[in-house]
PDB file of C-alpha atoms and ligand atoms in Angstrom:
ATOM      1  CA  UNK Y   1    -134.985  72.461-102.554  1.00 98.00           C
ATOM      2  CA  UNK Y   2    -132.288  69.934-101.706  1.00 98.00           C
ATOM      3  CA  UNK Y   3    -131.622  67.072-104.107  1.00 98.00           C
ATOM      4  CA  UNK Y   4    -130.644  63.662-102.774  1.00 98.00           C
ATOM      5  CA  UNK Y   5    -129.626  60.868-105.146  1.00 98.00           C
ATOM      6  CA  UNK Y   6    -131.815  57.813-104.571  1.00 98.00           C
ATOM      7  CA  UNK Y   7    -129.293  55.097-105.310  1.00 98.00           C
ATOM      8  CA  UNK Y   8    -126.561  52.936-103.830  1.00 97.00           C
ATOM      9  CA  UNK Y   9    -124.599  52.844-107.083  1.00 97.00           C
ATOM     10  CA  UNK Y  10    -121.177  54.360-106.399  1.00 97.00           C
ATOM     11  CA  UNK Y  11    -120.425  55.178-110.050  1.00 97.00           C
ATOM     12  CA  UNK Y  12    -123.691  57.073-110.393  1.00 97.00           C
ATOM     13  CA  UNK Y  13    -123.061  58.895-107.106  1.00 98.00           C
ATOM     14  CA  UNK Y  14    -119.529  59.922-108.140  1.00 97.00           C
ATOM     15  CA  UNK Y  15    -120.772  61.154-111.503  1.00 97.00           C
ATOM     16  CA  UNK Y  16    -123.668  63.129-110.014  1.00 97.00           C
ATOM     17  CA  UNK Y  17    -121.523  64.531-107.184  1.00 97.00           C
ATOM     18  CA  UNK Y  18    -119.277  66.165-109.784  1.00 97.00           C
ATOM     19  CA  UNK Y  19    -122.141  68.473-110.737  1.00 96.00           C
ATOM     20  CA  UNK Y  20    -122.218  69.909-107.206  1.00 96.00           C
ATOM     21  CA  UNK Y  21    -126.006  69.575-107.333  1.00 96.00           C
ATOM     22  CA  UNK Y  22    -126.346  66.648-104.946  1.00 98.00           C
ATOM     23  CA  UNK Y  23    -126.959  67.435-101.279  1.00 98.00           C
ATOM     24  CA  UNK Y  24    -127.264  63.883 -99.990  1.00 98.00           C
ATOM     25  CA  UNK Y  25    -128.007  60.255-100.831  1.00 98.00           C
ATOM     26  CA  UNK Y  26    -130.718  57.806 -99.840  1.00 98.00           C
ATOM     27  CA  UNK Y  27    -130.332  54.063 -99.988  1.00 97.00           C
ATOM     28  CA  UNK Y  28    -132.687  51.262 -99.036  1.00 96.00           C
ATOM     29  CA  UNK Y  29    -132.270  47.477 -98.834  1.00 96.00           C
ATOM     30  CA  UNK Y  30    -133.641  47.026-102.371  1.00 96.00           C
ATOM     31  CA  UNK Y  31    -131.152  49.536-103.833  1.00 97.00           C
ATOM     32  CA  UNK Y  32    -128.283  47.903-101.909  1.00 95.00           C
ATOM     33  CA  UNK Y  33    -129.339  44.447-103.149  1.00 96.00           C
ATOM     34  CA  UNK Y  34    -129.177  45.749-106.746  1.00 96.00           C
ATOM     35  CA  UNK Y  35    -125.484  46.618-106.319  1.00 96.00           C
ATOM     36  CA  UNK Y  36    -124.539  43.159-104.992  1.00 97.00           C
ATOM     37  CA  UNK Y  37    -121.975  44.886-102.751  1.00 96.00           C
ATOM     38  CA  UNK Y  38    -121.294  44.879 -99.007  1.00 96.00           C
ATOM     39  CA  UNK Y  39    -123.781  47.268 -97.351  1.00 96.00           C
ATOM     40  CA  UNK Y  40    -121.595  48.916 -94.709  1.00 96.00           C
ATOM     41  CA  UNK Y  41    -118.646  49.268 -97.063  1.00 97.00           C
ATOM     42  CA  UNK Y  42    -120.932  50.888 -99.644  1.00 97.00           C
ATOM     43  CA  UNK Y  43    -122.319  53.329 -97.073  1.00 97.00           C
ATOM     44  CA  UNK Y  44    -118.773  54.223 -95.974  1.00 97.00           C
ATOM     45  CA  UNK Y  45    -117.772  54.951 -99.568  1.00 98.00           C
ATOM     46  CA  UNK Y  46    -120.852  57.056-100.267  1.00 98.00           C
ATOM     47  CA  UNK Y  47    -120.313  59.047 -97.070  1.00 98.00           C
ATOM     48  CA  UNK Y  48    -116.782  59.883 -98.190  1.00 98.00           C
ATOM     49  CA  UNK Y  49    -118.019  61.151-101.568  1.00 97.00           C
ATOM     50  CA  UNK Y  50    -121.049  63.129-100.432  1.00 97.00           C
ATOM     51  CA  UNK Y  51    -120.879  66.079 -98.091  1.00 94.00           C
ATOM     52  CA  UNK Y  52    -124.418  65.652 -96.761  1.00 98.00           C
ATOM     53  CA  UNK Y  53    -126.766  63.120 -95.191  1.00 98.00           C
ATOM     54  CA  UNK Y  54    -126.519  59.551 -96.454  1.00 98.00           C
ATOM     55  CA  UNK Y  55    -129.522  57.446 -95.457  1.00 98.00           C
ATOM     56  CA  UNK Y  56    -128.808  53.850 -94.471  1.00 98.00           C
ATOM     57  CA  UNK Y  57    -131.741  51.683 -93.475  1.00 97.00           C
ATOM     58  CA  UNK Y  58    -132.015  49.294 -90.534  1.00 98.00           C
ATOM     59  CA  UNK Y  59    -133.426  45.832 -91.160  1.00 98.00           C
ATOM     60  CA  UNK Y  60    -134.458  44.832 -87.617  1.00 98.00           C
ATOM     61  CA  UNK Y  61    -138.173  45.245 -86.965  1.00 98.00           C
ATOM     62  CA  UNK Y  62    -138.159  45.641 -83.170  1.00 98.00           C
ATOM     63  CA  UNK Y  63    -137.149  48.896 -81.504  1.00 98.00           C
ATOM     64  CA  UNK Y  64    -134.176  47.484 -79.599  1.00 98.00           C
ATOM     65  CA  UNK Y  65    -132.832  45.840 -82.741  1.00 98.00           C
ATOM     66  CA  UNK Y  66    -133.316  48.996 -84.800  1.00 98.00           C
ATOM     67  CA  UNK Y  67    -131.545  51.083 -82.169  1.00 98.00           C
ATOM     68  CA  UNK Y  68    -128.610  48.641 -82.053  1.00 98.00           C
ATOM     69  CA  UNK Y  69    -128.344  48.532 -85.870  1.00 98.00           C
ATOM     70  CA  UNK Y  70    -128.841  52.286 -86.079  1.00 98.00           C
ATOM     71  CA  UNK Y  71    -125.917  52.882 -83.729  1.00 98.00           C
ATOM     72  CA  UNK Y  72    -123.693  50.623 -85.829  1.00 98.00           C
ATOM     73  CA  UNK Y  73    -124.695  52.455 -89.004  1.00 98.00           C
ATOM     74  CA  UNK Y  74    -124.249  55.877 -87.395  1.00 98.00           C
ATOM     75  CA  UNK Y  75    -120.728  54.880 -86.347  1.00 98.00           C
ATOM     76  CA  UNK Y  76    -119.730  54.445 -90.016  1.00 98.00           C
ATOM     77  CA  UNK Y  77    -119.519  58.206 -90.626  1.00 98.00           C
ATOM     78  CA  UNK Y  78    -120.746  61.494 -89.185  1.00 98.00           C
ATOM     79  CA  UNK Y  79    -123.077  62.061 -92.134  1.00 98.00           C
ATOM     80  CA  UNK Y  80    -125.058  58.820 -91.844  1.00 98.00           C
ATOM     81  CA  UNK Y  81    -128.798  59.351 -91.401  1.00 98.00           C
ATOM     82  CA  UNK Y  82    -130.348  56.184 -90.026  1.00 98.00           C
ATOM     83  CA  UNK Y  83    -133.486  55.159 -91.871  1.00 98.00           C
ATOM     84  CA  UNK Y  84    -136.234  53.441 -89.878  1.00 98.00           C
ATOM     85  CA  UNK Y  85    -139.679  52.322 -91.048  1.00 98.00           C
ATOM     86  CA  UNK Y  86    -142.828  54.138 -90.015  1.00 98.00           C
ATOM     87  CA  UNK Y  87    -144.011  51.614 -87.406  1.00 98.00           C
ATOM     88  CA  UNK Y  88    -144.498  51.973 -83.639  1.00 98.00           C
ATOM     89  CA  UNK Y  89    -141.118  50.338 -83.119  1.00 98.00           C
ATOM     90  CA  UNK Y  90    -139.610  52.559 -85.779  1.00 98.00           C
ATOM     91  CA  UNK Y  91    -140.915  55.629 -83.973  1.00 98.00           C
ATOM     92  CA  UNK Y  92    -139.463  54.422 -80.674  1.00 98.00           C
ATOM     93  CA  UNK Y  93    -136.129  53.799 -82.353  1.00 98.00           C
ATOM     94  CA  UNK Y  94    -136.340  57.217 -84.034  1.00 98.00           C
ATOM     95  CA  UNK Y  95    -136.823  58.934 -80.673  1.00 98.00           C
ATOM     96  CA  UNK Y  96    -133.913  57.061 -79.054  1.00 98.00           C
ATOM     97  CA  UNK Y  97    -131.496  57.576 -81.956  1.00 98.00           C
ATOM     98  CA  UNK Y  98    -132.433  61.244 -82.387  1.00 98.00           C
ATOM     99  CA  UNK Y  99    -131.950  61.875 -78.676  1.00 98.00           C
ATOM    100  CA  UNK Y 100    -128.482  60.372 -79.042  1.00 97.00           C
ATOM    101  CA  UNK Y 101    -127.669  62.967 -81.727  1.00 98.00           C
ATOM    102  CA  UNK Y 102    -128.178  60.766 -84.800  1.00 98.00           C
ATOM    103  CA  UNK Y 103    -130.079  62.059 -87.820  1.00 98.00           C
ATOM    104  CA  UNK Y 104    -133.061  59.815 -88.524  1.00 98.00           C
ATOM    105  CA  UNK Y 105    -135.029  59.445 -91.757  1.00 98.00           C
ATOM    106  CA  UNK Y 106    -138.417  57.844 -91.125  1.00 98.00           C
ATOM    107  CA  UNK Y 107    -139.342  56.014 -94.289  1.00 98.00           C
ATOM    108  CA  UNK Y 108    -142.347  54.308 -95.866  1.00 98.00           C
ATOM    109  CA  UNK Y 109    -144.654  57.207 -94.993  1.00 98.00           C
ATOM    110  CA  UNK Y 110    -148.037  57.061 -96.715  1.00 98.00           C
ATOM    111  CA  UNK Y 111    -150.230  59.366 -94.631  1.00 98.00           C
ATOM    112  CA  UNK Y 112    -150.145  62.812 -93.072  1.00 98.00           C
ATOM    113  CA  UNK Y 113    -150.748  61.380 -89.600  1.00 98.00           C
ATOM    114  CA  UNK Y 114    -147.757  59.076 -90.017  1.00 98.00           C
ATOM    115  CA  UNK Y 115    -145.652  62.116 -90.937  1.00 98.00           C
ATOM    116  CA  UNK Y 116    -146.890  63.969 -87.861  1.00 98.00           C
ATOM    117  CA  UNK Y 117    -145.839  61.040 -85.689  1.00 98.00           C
ATOM    118  CA  UNK Y 118    -142.378  60.971 -87.280  1.00 98.00           C
ATOM    119  CA  UNK Y 119    -141.943  64.692 -86.622  1.00 98.00           C
ATOM    120  CA  UNK Y 120    -143.040  64.294 -83.013  1.00 98.00           C
ATOM    121  CA  UNK Y 121    -140.561  61.408 -82.645  1.00 98.00           C
ATOM    122  CA  UNK Y 122    -137.718  63.769 -83.572  1.00 98.00           C
ATOM    123  CA  UNK Y 123    -137.030  62.659 -87.139  1.00 98.00           C
ATOM    124  CA  UNK Y 124    -134.690  64.844 -89.173  1.00 98.00           C
ATOM    125  CA  UNK Y 125    -136.488  63.651 -92.316  1.00 99.00           C
ATOM    126  CA  UNK Y 126    -139.790  61.980 -93.117  1.00 98.00           C
ATOM    127  CA  UNK Y 127    -140.096  60.221 -96.469  1.00 98.00           C
ATOM    128  CA  UNK Y 128    -143.543  60.218 -98.088  1.00 98.00           C
ATOM    129  CA  UNK Y 129    -143.528  57.797-101.044  1.00 98.00           C
ATOM    130  CA  UNK Y 130    -145.176  59.629-103.929  1.00 98.00           C
ATOM    131  CA  UNK Y 131    -144.865  57.062-106.727  1.00 98.00           C
ATOM    132  CA  UNK Y 132    -146.137  54.128-104.702  1.00 98.00           C
ATOM    133  CA  UNK Y 133    -149.306  56.079-103.817  1.00 98.00           C
ATOM    134  CA  UNK Y 134    -149.791  56.993-107.481  1.00 98.00           C
ATOM    135  CA  UNK Y 135    -149.289  53.291-108.315  1.00 98.00           C
ATOM    136  CA  UNK Y 136    -152.440  52.393-106.384  1.00 98.00           C
ATOM    137  CA  UNK Y 137    -154.455  55.278-107.880  1.00 98.00           C
ATOM    138  CA  UNK Y 138    -154.029  57.566-104.843  1.00 98.00           C
ATOM    139  CA  UNK Y 139    -152.418  60.996-105.020  1.00 98.00           C
ATOM    140  CA  UNK Y 140    -148.836  61.179-103.806  1.00 98.00           C
ATOM    141  CA  UNK Y 141    -148.633  64.925-104.350  1.00 98.00           C
ATOM    142  CA  UNK Y 142    -151.731  65.538-102.264  1.00 98.00           C
ATOM    143  CA  UNK Y 143    -149.872  63.891 -99.376  1.00 98.00           C
ATOM    144  CA  UNK Y 144    -146.872  66.203 -99.820  1.00 98.00           C
ATOM    145  CA  UNK Y 145    -149.228  69.201 -99.705  1.00 98.00           C
ATOM    146  CA  UNK Y 146    -150.980  67.934 -96.582  1.00 98.00           C
ATOM    147  CA  UNK Y 147    -147.737  67.323 -94.714  1.00 98.00           C
ATOM    148  CA  UNK Y 148    -146.402  70.754 -95.744  1.00 98.00           C
ATOM    149  CA  UNK Y 149    -149.574  72.442 -94.473  1.00 98.00           C
ATOM    150  CA  UNK Y 150    -149.460  70.591 -91.149  1.00 98.00           C
ATOM    151  CA  UNK Y 151    -145.764  71.229 -90.505  1.00 98.00           C
ATOM    152  CA  UNK Y 152    -146.228  74.910 -91.396  1.00 98.00           C
ATOM    153  CA  UNK Y 153    -148.925  75.166 -88.711  1.00 98.00           C
ATOM    154  CA  UNK Y 154    -146.438  74.362 -85.918  1.00 98.00           C
ATOM    155  CA  UNK Y 155    -143.054  75.986 -85.465  1.00 97.00           C
ATOM    156  CA  UNK Y 156    -141.886  73.062 -83.331  1.00 96.00           C
ATOM    157  CA  UNK Y 157    -142.237  70.609 -86.245  1.00 97.00           C
ATOM    158  CA  UNK Y 158    -138.867  71.058 -87.890  1.00 97.00           C
ATOM    159  CA  UNK Y 159    -138.663  67.668 -89.640  1.00 98.00           C
ATOM    160  CA  UNK Y 160    -137.778  68.034 -93.311  1.00 98.00           C
ATOM    161  CA  UNK Y 161    -140.200  66.635 -95.881  1.00 99.00           C
ATOM    162  CA  UNK Y 162    -138.194  64.315 -98.108  1.00 98.00           C
ATOM    163  CA  UNK Y 163    -140.273  63.519-101.181  1.00 98.00           C
ATOM    164  CA  UNK Y 164    -139.400  59.913-102.101  1.00 98.00           C
ATOM    165  CA  UNK Y 165    -140.443  57.295-104.639  1.00 98.00           C
ATOM    166  CA  UNK Y 166    -140.044  59.956-107.314  1.00 98.00           C
ATOM    167  CA  UNK Y 167    -140.446  58.533-110.795  1.00 97.00           C
ATOM    168  CA  UNK Y 168    -140.392  61.499-113.200  1.00 98.00           C
ATOM    169  CA  UNK Y 169    -139.194  65.083-113.704  1.00 98.00           C
ATOM    170  CA  UNK Y 170    -142.804  66.163-113.233  1.00 97.00           C
ATOM    171  CA  UNK Y 171    -142.797  64.650-109.735  1.00 98.00           C
ATOM    172  CA  UNK Y 172    -139.751  66.818-108.929  1.00 98.00           C
ATOM    173  CA  UNK Y 173    -141.469  69.981-110.164  1.00 98.00           C
ATOM    174  CA  UNK Y 174    -144.699  69.246-108.299  1.00 98.00           C
ATOM    175  CA  UNK Y 175    -142.852  68.445-105.068  1.00 98.00           C
ATOM    176  CA  UNK Y 176    -140.906  71.715-105.375  1.00 98.00           C
ATOM    177  CA  UNK Y 177    -144.085  73.703-106.028  1.00 98.00           C
ATOM    178  CA  UNK Y 178    -145.620  72.196-102.910  1.00 98.00           C
ATOM    179  CA  UNK Y 179    -142.618  73.076-100.767  1.00 98.00           C
ATOM    180  CA  UNK Y 180    -141.031  69.688-100.093  1.00 98.00           C
ATOM    181  CA  UNK Y 181    -137.672  70.403 -98.429  1.00 98.00           C
ATOM    182  CA  UNK Y 182    -135.864  67.602-100.231  1.00 98.00           C
ATOM    183  CA  UNK Y 183    -136.492  65.367-103.222  1.00 98.00           C
ATOM    184  CA  UNK Y 184    -134.673  62.065-103.381  1.00 98.00           C
ATOM    185  CA  UNK Y 185    -134.428  61.242-107.033  1.00 98.00           C
ATOM    186  CA  UNK Y 186    -133.191  58.244-109.065  1.00 98.00           C
ATOM    187  CA  UNK Y 187    -130.093  59.149-111.146  1.00 98.00           C
ATOM    188  CA  UNK Y 188    -131.923  58.701-114.460  1.00 98.00           C
ATOM    189  CA  UNK Y 189    -134.589  61.215-113.383  1.00 98.00           C
ATOM    190  CA  UNK Y 190    -131.944  63.695-112.145  1.00 98.00           C
ATOM    191  CA  UNK Y 191    -130.282  63.522-115.566  1.00 97.00           C
ATOM    192  CA  UNK Y 192    -133.697  63.904-117.210  1.00 97.00           C
ATOM    193  CA  UNK Y 193    -134.263  67.239-115.457  1.00 98.00           C
ATOM    194  CA  UNK Y 194    -131.829  69.041-117.754  1.00 97.00           C
ATOM    195  CA  UNK Y 195    -133.408  67.821-120.972  1.00 97.00           C
ATOM    196  CA  UNK Y 196    -135.540  69.975-123.243  1.00 97.00           C
ATOM    197  CA  UNK Y 197    -135.810  69.514-127.026  1.00 98.00           C
ATOM    198  CA  UNK Y 198    -135.797  73.284-127.583  1.00 98.00           C
ATOM    199  CA  UNK Y 199    -132.506  73.564-125.691  1.00 98.00           C
ATOM    200  CA  UNK Y 200    -130.939  70.963-128.004  1.00 98.00           C
ATOM    201  CA  UNK Y 201    -132.466  72.542-131.101  1.00 98.00           C
ATOM    202  CA  UNK Y 202    -131.400  76.052-130.049  1.00 98.00           C
ATOM    203  CA  UNK Y 203    -127.858  74.931-129.312  1.00 98.00           C
ATOM    204  CA  UNK Y 204    -127.562  73.160-132.671  1.00 98.00           C
ATOM    205  CA  UNK Y 205    -128.657  76.366-134.436  1.00 98.00           C
ATOM    206  CA  UNK Y 206    -126.241  78.569-132.445  1.00 98.00           C
ATOM    207  CA  UNK Y 207    -123.332  76.231-133.211  1.00 98.00           C
ATOM    208  CA  UNK Y 208    -124.197  76.062-136.930  1.00 98.00           C
ATOM    209  CA  UNK Y 209    -124.336  79.877-137.150  1.00 98.00           C
ATOM    210  CA  UNK Y 210    -121.095  80.208-135.180  1.00 98.00           C
ATOM    211  CA  UNK Y 211    -119.353  77.877-137.616  1.00 98.00           C
ATOM    212  CA  UNK Y 212    -120.372  80.190-140.454  1.00 98.00           C
ATOM    213  CA  UNK Y 213    -118.479  83.101-138.815  1.00 98.00           C
ATOM    214  CA  UNK Y 214    -115.205  81.187-139.114  1.00 98.00           C
ATOM    215  CA  UNK Y 215    -114.176  82.534-135.689  1.00 98.00           C
ATOM    216  CA  UNK Y 216    -112.899  80.757-132.576  1.00 97.00           C
ATOM    217  CA  UNK Y 217    -112.999  82.006-128.996  1.00 97.00           C
ATOM    218  CA  UNK Y 218    -109.923  80.207-127.693  1.00 95.00           C
TER     219      UNK Y 218
HETATM  220  O1  G3P F   1    -136.445  56.440-101.352  1.00 87.57           O
HETATM  221  C1  G3P F   1    -137.434  55.489-101.477  1.00 87.57           C
HETATM  222  C2  G3P F   1    -137.535  55.122-102.917  1.00 87.57           C
HETATM  223  O2  G3P F   1    -136.364  54.530-103.296  1.00 87.57           O
HETATM  224  C3  G3P F   1    -138.662  54.236-103.282  1.00 87.57           C
HETATM  225  O3  G3P F   1    -138.816  54.381-104.654  1.00 87.57           O
HETATM  226  O4  G3P F   1    -139.525  53.766-106.890  1.00 87.57           O
HETATM  227  O5  G3P F   1    -139.043  51.981-105.191  1.00 87.57           O
HETATM  228  O6  G3P F   1    -141.083  53.396-104.985  1.00 87.57           O
HETATM  229  P1  G3P F   1    -139.660  53.315-105.483  1.00 87.57           P
END
């Protein structure tokens, strides 16, 4: 499973990139607004740090506008994936941008039929939002499973399932069990994946016993 960092925060991205565990980045207008920085400059910087797709979202709502914005974003760097919303116009823009050789991430996906449309429109990625479905007492993971089953029925559907709106380490595990191709994860949740109290307790005990030996490795 690929891990994307779901953030526009450059410091977080640099720090996470050092682990070698990050395969891409996703941003959205809300994440960019949080940084208070210039959008295109931020995308350029992220693209230089990360050797993988960096999603940058259009803000036009009509197909022509999305295509024009998408082309500008794609020109920032070779690894920009243009993010468009899952609307009719978004699907038209997806088709046009994908045909021009741009990677497209179709976002705000909340149903299996929407995901099927994104795949048929040539999306490189479709982003089902797990957490936001859970928020309204629906089942985000059920959606991931449905999309996986549908895509696996048809060889021609090569769009990657990008599990988004991930809120917890458990979401990551469930998405991986269900075969999501990618999880885009907030930095705090990525850091949370490594944590286990028995790891900390075990390490403390090993170090205490090692001290008793009076030895040093170096
Ligand atoms: O990638 C989309 C994601 O950022 C949405 O997450 O937590 O705002 O639902 P959230």
